[in-house]
CSV table of C-alpha atoms in Angstrom, one decimal:
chain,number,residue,atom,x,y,z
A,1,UNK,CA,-10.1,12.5,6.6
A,2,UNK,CA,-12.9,12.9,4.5
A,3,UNK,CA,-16.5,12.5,5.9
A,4,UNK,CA,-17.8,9.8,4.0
A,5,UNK,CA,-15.2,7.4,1.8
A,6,UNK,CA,-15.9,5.3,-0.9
A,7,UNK,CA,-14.1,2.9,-3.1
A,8,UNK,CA,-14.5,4.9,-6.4
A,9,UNK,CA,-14.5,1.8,-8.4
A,10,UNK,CA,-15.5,0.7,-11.1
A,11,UNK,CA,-16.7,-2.7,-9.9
A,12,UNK,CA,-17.7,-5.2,-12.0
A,13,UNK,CA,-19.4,-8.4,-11.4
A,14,UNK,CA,-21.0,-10.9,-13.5
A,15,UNK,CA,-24.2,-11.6,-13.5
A,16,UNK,CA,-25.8,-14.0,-10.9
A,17,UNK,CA,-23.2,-12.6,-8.7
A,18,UNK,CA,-23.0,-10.9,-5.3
A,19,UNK,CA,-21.7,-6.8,-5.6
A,20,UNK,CA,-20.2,-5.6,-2.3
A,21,UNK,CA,-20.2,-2.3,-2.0
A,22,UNK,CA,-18.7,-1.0,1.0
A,23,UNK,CA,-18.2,3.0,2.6
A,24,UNK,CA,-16.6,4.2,5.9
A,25,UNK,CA,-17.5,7.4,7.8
A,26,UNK,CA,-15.6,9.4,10.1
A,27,UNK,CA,-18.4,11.0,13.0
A,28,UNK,CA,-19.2,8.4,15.5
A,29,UNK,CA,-22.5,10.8,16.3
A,30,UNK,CA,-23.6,9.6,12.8
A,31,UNK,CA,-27.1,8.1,13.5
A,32,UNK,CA,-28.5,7.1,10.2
A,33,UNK,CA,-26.8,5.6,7.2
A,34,UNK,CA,-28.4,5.7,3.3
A,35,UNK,CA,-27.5,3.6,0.1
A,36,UNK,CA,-28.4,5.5,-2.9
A,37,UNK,CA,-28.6,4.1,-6.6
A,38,UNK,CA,-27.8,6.8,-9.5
A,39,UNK,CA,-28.6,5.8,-13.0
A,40,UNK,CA,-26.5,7.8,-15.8
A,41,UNK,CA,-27.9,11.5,-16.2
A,42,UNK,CA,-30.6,10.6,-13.4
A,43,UNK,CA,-31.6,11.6,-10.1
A,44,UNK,CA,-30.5,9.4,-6.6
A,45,UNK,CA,-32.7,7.4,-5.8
A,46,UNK,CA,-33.3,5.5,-2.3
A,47,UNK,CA,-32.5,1.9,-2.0
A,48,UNK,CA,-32.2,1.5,1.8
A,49,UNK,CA,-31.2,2.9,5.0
A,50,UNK,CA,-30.1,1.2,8.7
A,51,UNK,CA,-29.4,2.8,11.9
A,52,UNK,CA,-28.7,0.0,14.2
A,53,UNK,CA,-26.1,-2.3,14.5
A,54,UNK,CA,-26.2,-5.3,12.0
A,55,UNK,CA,-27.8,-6.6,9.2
A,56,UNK,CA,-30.8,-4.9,7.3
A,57,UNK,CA,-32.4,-7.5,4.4
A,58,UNK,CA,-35.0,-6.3,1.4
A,59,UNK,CA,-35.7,-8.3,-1.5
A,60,UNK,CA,-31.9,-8.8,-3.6
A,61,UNK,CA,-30.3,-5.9,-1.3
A,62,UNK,CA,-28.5,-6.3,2.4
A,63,UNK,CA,-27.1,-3.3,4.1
A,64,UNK,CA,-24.6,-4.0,6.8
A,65,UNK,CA,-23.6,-1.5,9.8
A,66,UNK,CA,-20.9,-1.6,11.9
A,67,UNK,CA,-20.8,1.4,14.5
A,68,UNK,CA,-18.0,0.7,16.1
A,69,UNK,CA,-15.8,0.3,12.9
A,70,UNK,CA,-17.9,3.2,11.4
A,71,UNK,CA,-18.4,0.9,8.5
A,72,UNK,CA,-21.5,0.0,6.2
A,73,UNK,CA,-21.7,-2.0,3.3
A,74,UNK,CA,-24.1,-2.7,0.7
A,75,UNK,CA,-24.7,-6.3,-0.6
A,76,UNK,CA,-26.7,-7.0,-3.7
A,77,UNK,CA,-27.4,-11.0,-4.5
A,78,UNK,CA,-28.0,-12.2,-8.0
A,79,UNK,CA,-27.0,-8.9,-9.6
A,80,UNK,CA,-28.6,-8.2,-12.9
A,81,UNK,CA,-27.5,-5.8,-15.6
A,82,UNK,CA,-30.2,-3.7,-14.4
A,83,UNK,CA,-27.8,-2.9,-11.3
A,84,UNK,CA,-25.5,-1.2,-13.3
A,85,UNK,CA,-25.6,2.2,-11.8
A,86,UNK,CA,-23.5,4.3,-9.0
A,87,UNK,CA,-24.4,3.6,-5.6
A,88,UNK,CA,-24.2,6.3,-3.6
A,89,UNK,CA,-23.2,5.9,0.1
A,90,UNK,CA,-24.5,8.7,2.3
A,91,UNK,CA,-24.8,9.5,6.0
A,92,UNK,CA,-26.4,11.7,8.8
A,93,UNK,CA,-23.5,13.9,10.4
A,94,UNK,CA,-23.2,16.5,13.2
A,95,UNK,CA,-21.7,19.8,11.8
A,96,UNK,CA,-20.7,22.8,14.2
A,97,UNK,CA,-23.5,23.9,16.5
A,98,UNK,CA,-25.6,20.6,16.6
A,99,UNK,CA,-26.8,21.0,12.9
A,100,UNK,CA,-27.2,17.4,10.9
A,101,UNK,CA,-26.7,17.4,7.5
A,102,UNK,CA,-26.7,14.7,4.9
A,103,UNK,CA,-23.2,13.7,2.9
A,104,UNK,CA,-22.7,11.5,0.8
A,105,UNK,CA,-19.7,9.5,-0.6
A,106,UNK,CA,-18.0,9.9,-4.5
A,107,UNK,CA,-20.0,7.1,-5.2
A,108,UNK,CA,-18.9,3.5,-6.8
A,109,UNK,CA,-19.9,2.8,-10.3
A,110,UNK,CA,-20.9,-0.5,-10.7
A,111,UNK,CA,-21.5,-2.6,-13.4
A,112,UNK,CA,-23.2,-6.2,-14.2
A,113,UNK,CA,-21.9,-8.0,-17.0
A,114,UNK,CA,-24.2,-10.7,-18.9
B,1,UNK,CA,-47.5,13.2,-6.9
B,2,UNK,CA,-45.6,16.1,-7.8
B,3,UNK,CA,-42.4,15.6,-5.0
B,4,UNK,CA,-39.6,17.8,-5.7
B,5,UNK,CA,-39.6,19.7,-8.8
B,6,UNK,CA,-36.8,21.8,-10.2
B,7,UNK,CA,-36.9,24.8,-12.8
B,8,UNK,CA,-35.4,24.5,-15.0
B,9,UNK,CA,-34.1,21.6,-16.4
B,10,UNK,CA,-31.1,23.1,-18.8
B,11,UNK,CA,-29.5,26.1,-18.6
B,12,UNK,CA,-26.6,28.2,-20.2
B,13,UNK,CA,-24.9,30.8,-18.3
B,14,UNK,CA,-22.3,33.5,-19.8
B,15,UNK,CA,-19.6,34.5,-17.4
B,16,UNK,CA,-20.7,37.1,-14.8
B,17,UNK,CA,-24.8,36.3,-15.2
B,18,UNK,CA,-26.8,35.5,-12.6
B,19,UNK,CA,-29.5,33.1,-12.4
B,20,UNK,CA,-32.0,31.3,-10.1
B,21,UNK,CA,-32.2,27.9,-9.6
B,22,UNK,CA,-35.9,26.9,-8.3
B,23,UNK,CA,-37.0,24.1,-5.9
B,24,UNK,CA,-40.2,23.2,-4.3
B,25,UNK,CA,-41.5,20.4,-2.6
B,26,UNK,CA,-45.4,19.7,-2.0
B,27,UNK,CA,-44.7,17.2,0.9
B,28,UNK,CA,-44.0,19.3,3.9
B,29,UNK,CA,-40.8,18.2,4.9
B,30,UNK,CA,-38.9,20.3,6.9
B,31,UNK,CA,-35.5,19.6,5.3
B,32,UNK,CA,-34.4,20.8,2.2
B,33,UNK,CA,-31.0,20.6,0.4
B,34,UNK,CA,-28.9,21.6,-2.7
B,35,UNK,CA,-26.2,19.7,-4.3
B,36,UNK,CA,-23.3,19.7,-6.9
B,37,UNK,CA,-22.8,17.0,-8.5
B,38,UNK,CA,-19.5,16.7,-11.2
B,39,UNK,CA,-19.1,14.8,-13.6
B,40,UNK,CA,-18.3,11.5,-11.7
B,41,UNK,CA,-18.3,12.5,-8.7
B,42,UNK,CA,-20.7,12.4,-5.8
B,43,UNK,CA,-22.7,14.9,-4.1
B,44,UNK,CA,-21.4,18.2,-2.6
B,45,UNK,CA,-23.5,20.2,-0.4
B,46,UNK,CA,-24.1,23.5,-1.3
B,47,UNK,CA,-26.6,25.0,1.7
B,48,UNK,CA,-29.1,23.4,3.7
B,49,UNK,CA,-32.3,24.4,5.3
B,50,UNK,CA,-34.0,23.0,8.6
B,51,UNK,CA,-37.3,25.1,8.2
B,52,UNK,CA,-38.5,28.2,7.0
B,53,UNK,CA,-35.9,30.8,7.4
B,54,UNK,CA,-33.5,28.8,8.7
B,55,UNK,CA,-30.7,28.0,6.3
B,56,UNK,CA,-26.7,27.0,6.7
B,57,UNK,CA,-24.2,26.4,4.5
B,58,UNK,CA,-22.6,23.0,3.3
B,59,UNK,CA,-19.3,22.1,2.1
B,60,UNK,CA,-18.8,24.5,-0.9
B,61,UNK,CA,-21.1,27.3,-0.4
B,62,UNK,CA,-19.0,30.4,-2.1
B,63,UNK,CA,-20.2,31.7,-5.0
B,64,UNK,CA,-24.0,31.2,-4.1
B,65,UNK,CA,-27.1,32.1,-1.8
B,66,UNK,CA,-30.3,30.6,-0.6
B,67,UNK,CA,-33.4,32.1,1.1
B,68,UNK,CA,-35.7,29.6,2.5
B,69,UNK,CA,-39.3,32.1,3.4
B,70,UNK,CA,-41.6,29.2,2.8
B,71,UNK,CA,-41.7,25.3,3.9
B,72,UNK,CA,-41.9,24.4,-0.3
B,73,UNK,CA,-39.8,27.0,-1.7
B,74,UNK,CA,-35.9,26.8,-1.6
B,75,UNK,CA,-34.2,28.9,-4.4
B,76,UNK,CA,-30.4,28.7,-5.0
B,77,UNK,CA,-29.4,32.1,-6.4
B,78,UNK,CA,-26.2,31.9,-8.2
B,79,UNK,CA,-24.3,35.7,-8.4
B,80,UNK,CA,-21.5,36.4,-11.4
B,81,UNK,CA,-21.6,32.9,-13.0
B,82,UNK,CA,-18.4,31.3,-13.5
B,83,UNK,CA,-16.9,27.8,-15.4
B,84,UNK,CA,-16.2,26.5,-12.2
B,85,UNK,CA,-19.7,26.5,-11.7
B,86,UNK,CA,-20.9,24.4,-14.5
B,87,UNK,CA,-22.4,21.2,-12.8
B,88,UNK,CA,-25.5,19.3,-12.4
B,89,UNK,CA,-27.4,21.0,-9.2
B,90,UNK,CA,-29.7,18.5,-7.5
B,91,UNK,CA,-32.5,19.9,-5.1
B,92,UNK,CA,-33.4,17.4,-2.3
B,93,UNK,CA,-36.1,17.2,0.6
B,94,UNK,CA,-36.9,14.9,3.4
B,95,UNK,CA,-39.3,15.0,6.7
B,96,UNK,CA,-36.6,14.6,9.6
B,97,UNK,CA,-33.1,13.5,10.3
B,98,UNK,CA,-33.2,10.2,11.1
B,99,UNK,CA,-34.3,7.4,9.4
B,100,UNK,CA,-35.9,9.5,6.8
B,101,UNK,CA,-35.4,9.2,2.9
B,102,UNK,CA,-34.1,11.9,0.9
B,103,UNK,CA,-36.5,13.1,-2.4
B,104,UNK,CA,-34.2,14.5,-4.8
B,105,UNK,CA,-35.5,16.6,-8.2
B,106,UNK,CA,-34.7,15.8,-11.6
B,107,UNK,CA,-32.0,18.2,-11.6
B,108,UNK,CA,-30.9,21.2,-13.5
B,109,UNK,CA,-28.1,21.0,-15.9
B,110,UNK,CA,-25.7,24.3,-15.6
B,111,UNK,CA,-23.0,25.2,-18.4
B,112,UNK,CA,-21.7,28.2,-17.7
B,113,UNK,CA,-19.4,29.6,-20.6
């Protein structure tokens, strides 16, 4: 099982519409979860990140954990065209002899219609 | 604010070169990582660095080497190019583990033919 799984996509919403994105993870020691957005031929860049249990709200964007189902999703209302980009799951993971590193998911591509 | 800068942006390689990739970071984080990305893909670790000289290796590590002397400096060497190595290699940084957001260069563009 791979570390961090995402639905490749593409997804494509119209606009004014909710995009779920949605990523699973496979450590239960992960402690901090990361939702990156990639424009084409650009570098990630961070849209949010939640640690606890629940739901984690700013501005259009809601990130949702779930520890126990090792499950987070990303929820953007009202999407705009502007959205159009990958979004980049990533997580905080234990690796052999207590080191954390960061890895992230393939991505899903997403894209906003007008 | 400079961040993380990578030199350079574009690069060709012939088969067998060798090269440098450079990375440095003007905010004092402790972390520092490099990634492959492929053409639509996601991110693959390369090596990682907890502090000066201290550095590990990630998911697909063969083919390269790091050295990590200073807390700004983290140069990915890469030793007898080869096609398999033509990607886009992203530098990244951030302060501490949890909690903490991930600074990522512009990234450097690497055909190797």
């Amino acid at each position: 099982q791979k570390e961090v799984e995402q639905n490749s996509g593409p997804l494509s919403v119209p606009e004014g519409a909710i995009a779920s994105l949605n990523c699973t993870y496979s450590d239960r020691g992960s402690q901090s979860f990361f939702w990156y957005r990639q424009y084409s031929g650009k570098s990630p860049e961070l849209i949010m990140f939640i640690y606890s249990n629940g739901d984690k709200e700013d501005g259009r964007f809601t990130a949702q954990l779930n520890k126990a189902s090792q499950y987070v999703s990303l929820l953007i209302r009202d999407s705009q065209p502007s959205d159009s980009a990958t979004y980049l799951c990533a997580v905080f993971t234990v690796i052999q002899g207590g080191s954390e590193k960061l890895v992230f998911g393939k991505g899903t591509k997403l894209t906003v219609n007008p | 604010n400079a961040g993380v800068t990578q030199t350079p942006k574009f690069r060709i390689l012939k088969i067998g070169q060798s090269m440098t990739l450079q990375c440095t970071q003007d905010m004092n984080h402790n972390y520092m990582y490099w990634y492959r990305q492929d053409p639509g893909m996601g991110l693959k670790l390369i090596y990682y660095s907890v502090g000066a000289g201290i550095t590990d290796k990630g998911e697909v590590p063969n083919g390269y080497n790091v050295s990590r002397s200073t807390t700004e400096d983290f140069p990915l060497r890469l030793e007898l190019a080869a096609p398999s190595q033509t990607s886009v290699y992203f530098c990244a940084s951030s302060y501490s583990k949890v909690a903490s957001e991930a600074f990522f260069g512009q990234g450097t563009r690497l055909t190797v033919v």
